[in-house]
């Protein structure tokens, strides 16, 4: 039993990311959680690959649909595989994630915005290729 | 809560850390130091988030440079979505088997732990083999990282993920060996927890890569 003492928080007040949000639970229950996550992830992946190659949907909507599907799938991975949930015992993990997402958003959107703006203002490059 | 009720069964041994820190204990129930598993897991989660932030810089670079092909091949000419679908399936299934291994480690089930880890390793190797084959093929047809800004950004982003998978595979072998040699000890199980978090995070980054790089590049 001594090797198990690490598992449960003292008062059920916190959880390590990746640990299940309920107490000691049965193997079958854990496997079912991963199976649900796997099923949802496969579904979202399949839809992404289908949409990317199809002509059934309005073409300009495809990139937006792909981004939405990818974000949904990342959410599925976070909840079912990393067990980051909205429970009161997961606040620290969620706050860290929120800060990470903020920085990622600033880096990506900021870079795209600035570089797009510079491309617009500098005009076409007329330097001949050496 | 279940964990609170179950706490009684562990007796006094695990409460020793809590003595002498209970100034606000009457008001709040959260003043006890968290268990080492929570601290280690949280610290590793912070590391993973900073790793994701590093990847976000590569993603931003790729997004800015993806059109700058300098007259060379574009993603549409180079990417084979069939291969990418197989790579994605490998990583997704390996995330699942890695979860099974984590459950097996918690429950001290040898078959589940070793079987899950072995399956994760084989699927990870399959992913790497396809990716290396793709890279070698691209370089052979003159589309190496020096060909254009687009290809530099591509090899940096996807290659960095590939390096992470390679390191993850080495870590996976280490964890199999450590559990084999030392058993399901608390400190070893904390490392298994961190490894599982690392592997799941690689899959999350791959979701962004197959969407932004391959599906955007080849289709949309």
CSV table of C-alpha atoms in Angstrom, one decimal:
chain,number,residue,atom,x,y,z
A,1,UNK,CA,0.0,0.0,0.0
A,2,UNK,CA,2.9,2.3,0.7
A,3,UNK,CA,3.5,2.9,-3.0
A,4,UNK,CA,0.0,4.0,-3.4
A,5,UNK,CA,0.2,6.8,-0.9
A,6,UNK,CA,1.1,9.3,-3.6
A,7,UNK,CA,-2.1,8.9,-5.6
A,8,UNK,CA,-4.9,10.6,-3.7
A,9,UNK,CA,-4.7,14.2,-2.7
A,10,UNK,CA,-5.0,14.7,1.1
A,11,UNK,CA,-8.5,16.2,1.0
A,12,UNK,CA,-9.5,15.6,-2.6
A,13,UNK,CA,-8.7,19.2,-3.2
A,14,UNK,CA,-6.3,19.0,-6.2
A,15,UNK,CA,-5.3,16.7,-9.0
A,16,UNK,CA,-2.2,16.3,-11.1
A,17,UNK,CA,-2.9,16.8,-14.7
A,18,UNK,CA,-3.3,13.4,-16.3
A,19,UNK,CA,-4.8,11.9,-13.2
A,20,UNK,CA,-8.5,10.9,-13.2
A,21,UNK,CA,-10.7,13.5,-11.6
A,22,UNK,CA,-12.5,11.0,-9.3
A,23,UNK,CA,-11.0,8.9,-6.5
A,24,UNK,CA,-9.6,5.5,-7.1
A,25,UNK,CA,-11.6,4.1,-9.8
A,26,UNK,CA,-11.9,0.9,-11.6
A,27,UNK,CA,-9.9,-0.1,-14.6
A,28,UNK,CA,-12.9,-0.6,-16.8
A,29,UNK,CA,-14.2,2.9,-16.1
A,30,UNK,CA,-10.8,4.4,-17.0
A,31,UNK,CA,-10.6,2.4,-20.2
A,32,UNK,CA,-14.1,3.5,-21.2
A,33,UNK,CA,-13.0,7.2,-20.8
A,34,UNK,CA,-10.1,6.7,-23.1
A,35,UNK,CA,-12.3,4.8,-25.6
A,36,UNK,CA,-14.8,7.7,-25.7
A,37,UNK,CA,-11.9,10.1,-26.3
A,38,UNK,CA,-10.5,7.8,-29.0
A,39,UNK,CA,-13.9,7.5,-30.8
A,40,UNK,CA,-14.5,11.3,-30.7
A,41,UNK,CA,-10.9,12.0,-31.9
A,42,UNK,CA,-11.2,9.5,-34.8
A,43,UNK,CA,-14.5,11.0,-35.8
A,44,UNK,CA,-13.2,14.6,-35.8
A,45,UNK,CA,-10.0,13.5,-37.7
A,46,UNK,CA,-12.0,11.7,-40.3
A,47,UNK,CA,-14.3,14.7,-40.8
A,48,UNK,CA,-11.2,17.0,-41.2
A,49,UNK,CA,-9.6,14.8,-43.8
A,50,UNK,CA,-12.9,14.4,-45.6
A,51,UNK,CA,-13.7,18.1,-45.7
A,52,UNK,CA,-10.2,19.0,-46.9
A,53,UNK,CA,-10.6,17.0,-50.0
A,54,UNK,CA,-14.3,17.4,-50.8
A,55,UNK,CA,-16.1,19.7,-53.2
A,56,UNK,CA,-19.4,19.3,-51.3
A,57,UNK,CA,-19.0,22.4,-49.2
A,58,UNK,CA,-18.5,26.0,-50.1
A,59,UNK,CA,-14.8,26.3,-50.8
A,60,UNK,CA,-13.9,29.4,-48.7
A,61,UNK,CA,-15.5,27.8,-45.6
A,62,UNK,CA,-13.1,24.9,-45.6
A,63,UNK,CA,-10.2,26.6,-43.7
A,64,UNK,CA,-12.5,27.8,-41.0
A,65,UNK,CA,-14.2,24.4,-40.7
A,66,UNK,CA,-10.7,22.8,-40.4
A,67,UNK,CA,-9.6,25.2,-37.7
A,68,UNK,CA,-12.9,24.6,-35.7
A,69,UNK,CA,-12.5,20.8,-36.0
A,70,UNK,CA,-8.9,21.0,-34.9
A,71,UNK,CA,-9.7,23.1,-31.8
A,72,UNK,CA,-12.6,20.7,-31.0
A,73,UNK,CA,-10.2,17.7,-31.3
A,74,UNK,CA,-7.6,19.4,-29.1
A,75,UNK,CA,-10.4,19.9,-26.5
A,76,UNK,CA,-11.3,16.2,-26.7
A,77,UNK,CA,-7.6,15.3,-26.2
A,78,UNK,CA,-7.4,17.7,-23.2
A,79,UNK,CA,-10.5,16.3,-21.5
A,80,UNK,CA,-10.3,12.6,-22.3
A,81,UNK,CA,-6.5,12.0,-22.5
A,82,UNK,CA,-5.0,14.7,-20.3
A,83,UNK,CA,-8.0,14.8,-17.9
A,84,UNK,CA,-8.0,18.6,-17.7
A,85,UNK,CA,-11.5,19.3,-16.7
A,86,UNK,CA,-13.6,22.1,-15.2
A,87,UNK,CA,-13.9,20.5,-11.8
A,88,UNK,CA,-13.0,22.5,-8.7
A,89,UNK,CA,-10.0,20.2,-8.1
A,90,UNK,CA,-8.6,21.2,-11.5
A,91,UNK,CA,-8.5,25.0,-11.2
A,92,UNK,CA,-4.7,25.2,-11.1
A,93,UNK,CA,-4.3,23.1,-14.2
A,94,UNK,CA,-7.0,25.1,-16.1
A,95,UNK,CA,-5.5,28.4,-15.1
A,96,UNK,CA,-2.0,27.3,-16.3
A,97,UNK,CA,-3.6,26.1,-19.6
A,98,UNK,CA,-5.5,29.4,-19.9
A,99,UNK,CA,-2.3,31.4,-19.6
A,100,UNK,CA,-0.6,29.1,-22.1
A,101,UNK,CA,-3.4,29.6,-24.6
A,102,UNK,CA,-3.2,33.4,-24.1
A,103,UNK,CA,0.5,33.4,-25.0
A,104,UNK,CA,0.0,31.0,-27.9
A,105,UNK,CA,-2.8,33.3,-29.2
A,106,UNK,CA,-0.7,36.4,-28.9
A,107,UNK,CA,2.3,34.9,-30.7
A,108,UNK,CA,0.4,33.4,-33.6
A,109,UNK,CA,-2.2,36.2,-34.2
A,110,UNK,CA,0.4,38.9,-33.4
A,111,UNK,CA,2.9,37.5,-35.9
A,112,UNK,CA,0.3,37.0,-38.7
A,113,UNK,CA,-1.1,40.5,-38.1
A,114,UNK,CA,2.2,42.3,-38.1
A,115,UNK,CA,3.6,40.4,-41.1
A,116,UNK,CA,0.5,40.9,-43.1
A,117,UNK,CA,0.6,44.6,-42.4
A,118,UNK,CA,4.2,44.8,-43.4
A,119,UNK,CA,3.6,42.9,-46.6
A,120,UNK,CA,0.8,45.4,-47.5
A,121,UNK,CA,2.9,48.5,-46.7
A,122,UNK,CA,6.0,47.4,-48.4
A,123,UNK,CA,4.4,46.6,-51.7
A,124,UNK,CA,5.6,44.1,-54.3
A,125,UNK,CA,9.4,43.4,-54.2
A,126,UNK,CA,10.9,44.5,-57.5
A,127,UNK,CA,14.5,43.4,-56.8
A,128,UNK,CA,15.5,41.1,-59.7
A,129,UNK,CA,16.3,37.5,-58.7
A,130,UNK,CA,20.1,37.0,-58.8
B,1,UNK,CA,-15.9,13.4,-2.4
B,2,UNK,CA,-14.8,9.9,-3.1
B,3,UNK,CA,-11.2,10.7,-2.5
B,4,UNK,CA,-12.0,12.3,0.8
B,5,UNK,CA,-13.9,9.3,2.1
B,6,UNK,CA,-11.2,7.0,0.8
B,7,UNK,CA,-8.6,9.0,2.6
B,8,UNK,CA,-9.4,7.3,5.9
B,9,UNK,CA,-8.1,4.0,4.7
B,10,UNK,CA,-4.6,5.3,4.4
B,11,UNK,CA,-4.3,6.0,8.1
B,12,UNK,CA,-1.7,8.4,9.5
B,13,UNK,CA,1.3,7.8,7.3
B,14,UNK,CA,0.3,10.3,4.6
B,15,UNK,CA,-0.7,13.1,6.9
B,16,UNK,CA,2.7,13.6,8.4
B,17,UNK,CA,3.5,16.5,6.1
B,18,UNK,CA,0.5,18.5,7.2
B,19,UNK,CA,1.6,19.1,10.8
B,20,UNK,CA,2.7,22.6,11.7
B,21,UNK,CA,1.2,24.3,8.6
B,22,UNK,CA,-2.3,24.6,9.7
B,23,UNK,CA,-2.6,28.3,10.5
B,24,UNK,CA,-5.7,28.8,8.5
B,25,UNK,CA,-6.8,25.2,8.8
B,26,UNK,CA,-10.0,26.1,10.6
B,27,UNK,CA,-11.1,28.3,7.8
B,28,UNK,CA,-9.8,26.5,4.7
B,29,UNK,CA,-9.4,22.9,4.0
B,30,UNK,CA,-6.6,23.5,1.4
B,31,UNK,CA,-3.6,24.4,3.6
B,32,UNK,CA,-2.1,21.0,3.6
B,33,UNK,CA,0.8,20.6,1.2
B,34,UNK,CA,-0.2,18.8,-2.0
B,35,UNK,CA,1.1,15.3,-2.5
B,36,UNK,CA,4.3,15.0,-4.5
B,37,UNK,CA,2.4,13.4,-7.4
B,38,UNK,CA,0.4,16.6,-7.8
B,39,UNK,CA,3.4,18.9,-7.5
B,40,UNK,CA,5.4,16.9,-10.0
B,41,UNK,CA,2.4,16.6,-12.4
B,42,UNK,CA,1.7,20.3,-12.2
B,43,UNK,CA,5.3,21.3,-12.7
B,44,UNK,CA,5.5,19.0,-15.8
B,45,UNK,CA,2.3,20.5,-17.1
B,46,UNK,CA,3.9,24.0,-16.9
B,47,UNK,CA,6.9,22.6,-18.9
B,48,UNK,CA,4.5,21.1,-21.5
B,49,UNK,CA,2.7,24.4,-21.8
B,50,UNK,CA,6.0,26.2,-22.4
B,51,UNK,CA,6.9,23.6,-25.0
B,52,UNK,CA,3.6,24.3,-26.7
B,53,UNK,CA,4.4,28.0,-26.6
B,54,UNK,CA,7.7,27.2,-28.4
B,55,UNK,CA,5.8,25.3,-31.0
B,56,UNK,CA,3.4,28.2,-31.4
B,57,UNK,CA,6.4,30.4,-32.5
B,58,UNK,CA,7.2,27.7,-35.2
B,59,UNK,CA,3.6,27.6,-36.2
B,60,UNK,CA,3.5,31.4,-36.6
B,61,UNK,CA,6.7,31.3,-38.6
B,62,UNK,CA,5.3,28.6,-40.9
B,63,UNK,CA,2.0,30.4,-41.3
B,64,UNK,CA,3.8,33.6,-42.4
B,65,UNK,CA,6.2,31.8,-44.8
B,66,UNK,CA,4.0,29.0,-46.1
B,67,UNK,CA,3.4,30.9,-49.4
B,68,UNK,CA,7.1,31.9,-50.0
B,69,UNK,CA,8.1,29.0,-52.2
B,70,UNK,CA,10.7,31.0,-54.2
B,71,UNK,CA,9.5,29.3,-57.4
B,72,UNK,CA,10.0,25.8,-55.9
B,73,UNK,CA,7.4,23.2,-55.0
B,74,UNK,CA,4.5,24.1,-52.8
B,75,UNK,CA,2.6,21.9,-50.3
B,76,UNK,CA,0.2,20.9,-52.9
B,77,UNK,CA,3.0,19.3,-55.0
B,78,UNK,CA,4.7,17.7,-52.1
B,79,UNK,CA,2.2,16.4,-49.5
B,80,UNK,CA,0.7,13.0,-49.7
B,81,UNK,CA,-2.4,13.0,-47.5
B,82,UNK,CA,-2.6,9.2,-47.6
B,83,UNK,CA,0.7,9.0,-45.7
B,84,UNK,CA,-0.4,11.8,-43.3
B,85,UNK,CA,-3.7,9.9,-42.5
B,86,UNK,CA,-1.6,6.8,-41.6
B,87,UNK,CA,0.7,8.9,-39.4
B,88,UNK,CA,-2.3,10.5,-37.7
B,89,UNK,CA,-3.8,7.1,-37.1
B,90,UNK,CA,-0.5,5.8,-35.6
B,91,UNK,CA,-0.2,8.7,-33.2
B,92,UNK,CA,-3.9,8.7,-32.2
B,93,UNK,CA,-3.9,5.0,-31.4
B,94,UNK,CA,-0.6,5.4,-29.6
B,95,UNK,CA,-2.2,8.0,-27.4
B,96,UNK,CA,-5.0,5.5,-26.6
B,97,UNK,CA,-2.5,2.7,-25.8
B,98,UNK,CA,-0.5,5.1,-23.7
B,99,UNK,CA,-3.6,5.8,-21.7
B,100,UNK,CA,-4.1,2.1,-21.2
B,101,UNK,CA,-0.5,1.8,-20.0
B,102,UNK,CA,-1.1,4.7,-17.5
B,103,UNK,CA,-4.2,2.9,-16.1
B,104,UNK,CA,-2.2,-0.4,-16.0
B,105,UNK,CA,0.6,1.4,-14.0
B,106,UNK,CA,-1.9,2.8,-11.5
B,107,UNK,CA,-3.5,-0.6,-11.1
B,108,UNK,CA,-0.2,-2.5,-11.1
B,109,UNK,CA,-1.4,-4.6,-14.0
B,110,UNK,CA,1.7,-6.0,-15.8
B,111,UNK,CA,-0.1,-7.0,-18.9
B,112,UNK,CA,-1.8,-3.7,-19.3
B,113,UNK,CA,1.2,-1.6,-18.5
B,114,UNK,CA,3.8,-3.5,-20.6
B,115,UNK,CA,1.4,-4.3,-23.4
B,116,UNK,CA,0.2,-0.6,-23.6
B,117,UNK,CA,3.8,0.7,-23.5
B,118,UNK,CA,4.9,-1.8,-26.2
B,119,UNK,CA,2.0,-0.9,-28.5
B,120,UNK,CA,2.7,2.8,-27.9
B,121,UNK,CA,6.4,2.3,-28.9
B,122,UNK,CA,5.5,0.3,-32.0
B,123,UNK,CA,3.0,2.9,-33.2
B,124,UNK,CA,5.4,5.7,-32.4
B,125,UNK,CA,8.1,3.9,-34.4
B,126,UNK,CA,5.7,3.5,-37.3
B,127,UNK,CA,4.9,7.2,-37.2
B,128,UNK,CA,8.6,8.1,-37.2
B,129,UNK,CA,9.4,5.7,-40.1
B,130,UNK,CA,6.7,7.2,-42.3
B,131,UNK,CA,7.9,10.7,-41.4
B,132,UNK,CA,11.6,10.0,-42.1
B,133,UNK,CA,10.6,8.3,-45.4
B,134,UNK,CA,8.6,11.5,-46.3
B,135,UNK,CA,11.6,13.8,-45.4
B,136,UNK,CA,14.1,11.6,-47.3
B,137,UNK,CA,11.8,11.6,-50.4
B,138,UNK,CA,11.4,15.3,-50.3
B,139,UNK,CA,15.1,16.0,-50.0
B,140,UNK,CA,15.8,13.5,-52.8
B,141,UNK,CA,13.6,15.4,-55.2
B,142,UNK,CA,15.4,18.7,-54.4
B,143,UNK,CA,12.8,20.0,-51.9
B,144,UNK,CA,15.1,20.1,-48.8
B,145,UNK,CA,15.0,22.7,-46.1
B,146,UNK,CA,17.4,25.0,-48.1
B,147,UNK,CA,15.1,25.2,-51.2
B,148,UNK,CA,12.7,27.9,-50.0
B,149,UNK,CA,11.5,29.8,-46.9
B,150,UNK,CA,8.4,27.6,-47.0
B,151,UNK,CA,10.5,24.4,-46.8
B,152,UNK,CA,12.7,25.8,-44.1
B,153,UNK,CA,9.7,26.6,-42.0
B,154,UNK,CA,8.2,23.2,-42.8
B,155,UNK,CA,11.2,21.1,-41.8
B,156,UNK,CA,11.7,23.2,-38.7
B,157,UNK,CA,8.1,22.8,-37.5
B,158,UNK,CA,7.5,19.1,-38.5
B,159,UNK,CA,11.1,18.1,-37.7
B,160,UNK,CA,10.9,19.6,-34.2
B,161,UNK,CA,7.8,17.5,-33.6
B,162,UNK,CA,9.6,14.4,-35.0
B,163,UNK,CA,12.5,15.1,-32.6
B,164,UNK,CA,10.0,15.2,-29.7
B,165,UNK,CA,8.6,11.9,-30.8
B,166,UNK,CA,12.1,10.4,-31.0
B,167,UNK,CA,12.9,11.6,-27.4
B,168,UNK,CA,9.5,10.3,-26.3
B,169,UNK,CA,10.4,6.9,-27.6
B,170,UNK,CA,13.7,6.9,-25.7
B,171,UNK,CA,11.8,7.9,-22.6
B,172,UNK,CA,9.2,5.2,-23.2
B,173,UNK,CA,12.0,2.5,-23.3
B,174,UNK,CA,13.5,4.0,-20.1
B,175,UNK,CA,10.1,3.8,-18.3
B,176,UNK,CA,9.6,0.1,-19.4
B,177,UNK,CA,13.1,-0.7,-18.1
B,178,UNK,CA,12.6,1.3,-14.8
B,179,UNK,CA,9.3,-0.4,-13.9
B,180,UNK,CA,10.8,-3.8,-14.9
B,181,UNK,CA,13.8,-3.2,-12.6
B,182,UNK,CA,12.3,-1.3,-9.7
B,183,UNK,CA,8.6,-2.1,-9.8
B,184,UNK,CA,5.6,0.2,-9.4
B,185,UNK,CA,7.2,2.5,-6.9
B,186,UNK,CA,5.7,5.9,-6.2
B,187,UNK,CA,8.7,7.8,-7.7
B,188,UNK,CA,8.7,5.6,-10.8
B,189,UNK,CA,4.9,6.0,-11.2
B,190,UNK,CA,5.3,9.8,-11.1
B,191,UNK,CA,7.7,9.5,-14.1
B,192,UNK,CA,5.1,7.3,-15.9
B,193,UNK,CA,2.6,10.0,-15.3
B,194,UNK,CA,4.9,12.6,-16.8
B,195,UNK,CA,5.7,10.4,-19.8
B,196,UNK,CA,2.0,9.9,-20.5
B,197,UNK,CA,1.4,13.7,-20.3
B,198,UNK,CA,4.3,14.2,-22.7
B,199,UNK,CA,3.0,11.7,-25.2
B,200,UNK,CA,-0.6,13.0,-25.2
B,201,UNK,CA,0.8,16.5,-25.7
B,202,UNK,CA,2.7,15.4,-28.8
B,203,UNK,CA,-0.5,14.1,-30.2
B,204,UNK,CA,-2.2,17.5,-29.5
B,205,UNK,CA,0.6,19.3,-31.4
B,206,UNK,CA,0.2,16.7,-34.3
B,207,UNK,CA,-3.5,17.7,-34.5
B,208,UNK,CA,-2.4,21.3,-35.2
B,209,UNK,CA,0.3,20.1,-37.6
B,210,UNK,CA,-1.9,17.9,-39.8
B,211,UNK,CA,-4.5,20.6,-39.9
B,212,UNK,CA,-2.4,23.7,-40.5
B,213,UNK,CA,0.5,22.2,-42.5
B,214,UNK,CA,-0.9,19.2,-44.4
B,215,UNK,CA,-4.7,19.8,-44.9
B,216,UNK,CA,-4.3,23.6,-45.5
B,217,UNK,CA,-1.3,22.9,-47.7
B,218,UNK,CA,-2.7,20.1,-49.8
B,219,UNK,CA,-6.4,20.8,-50.0
B,220,UNK,CA,-7.8,24.1,-48.9
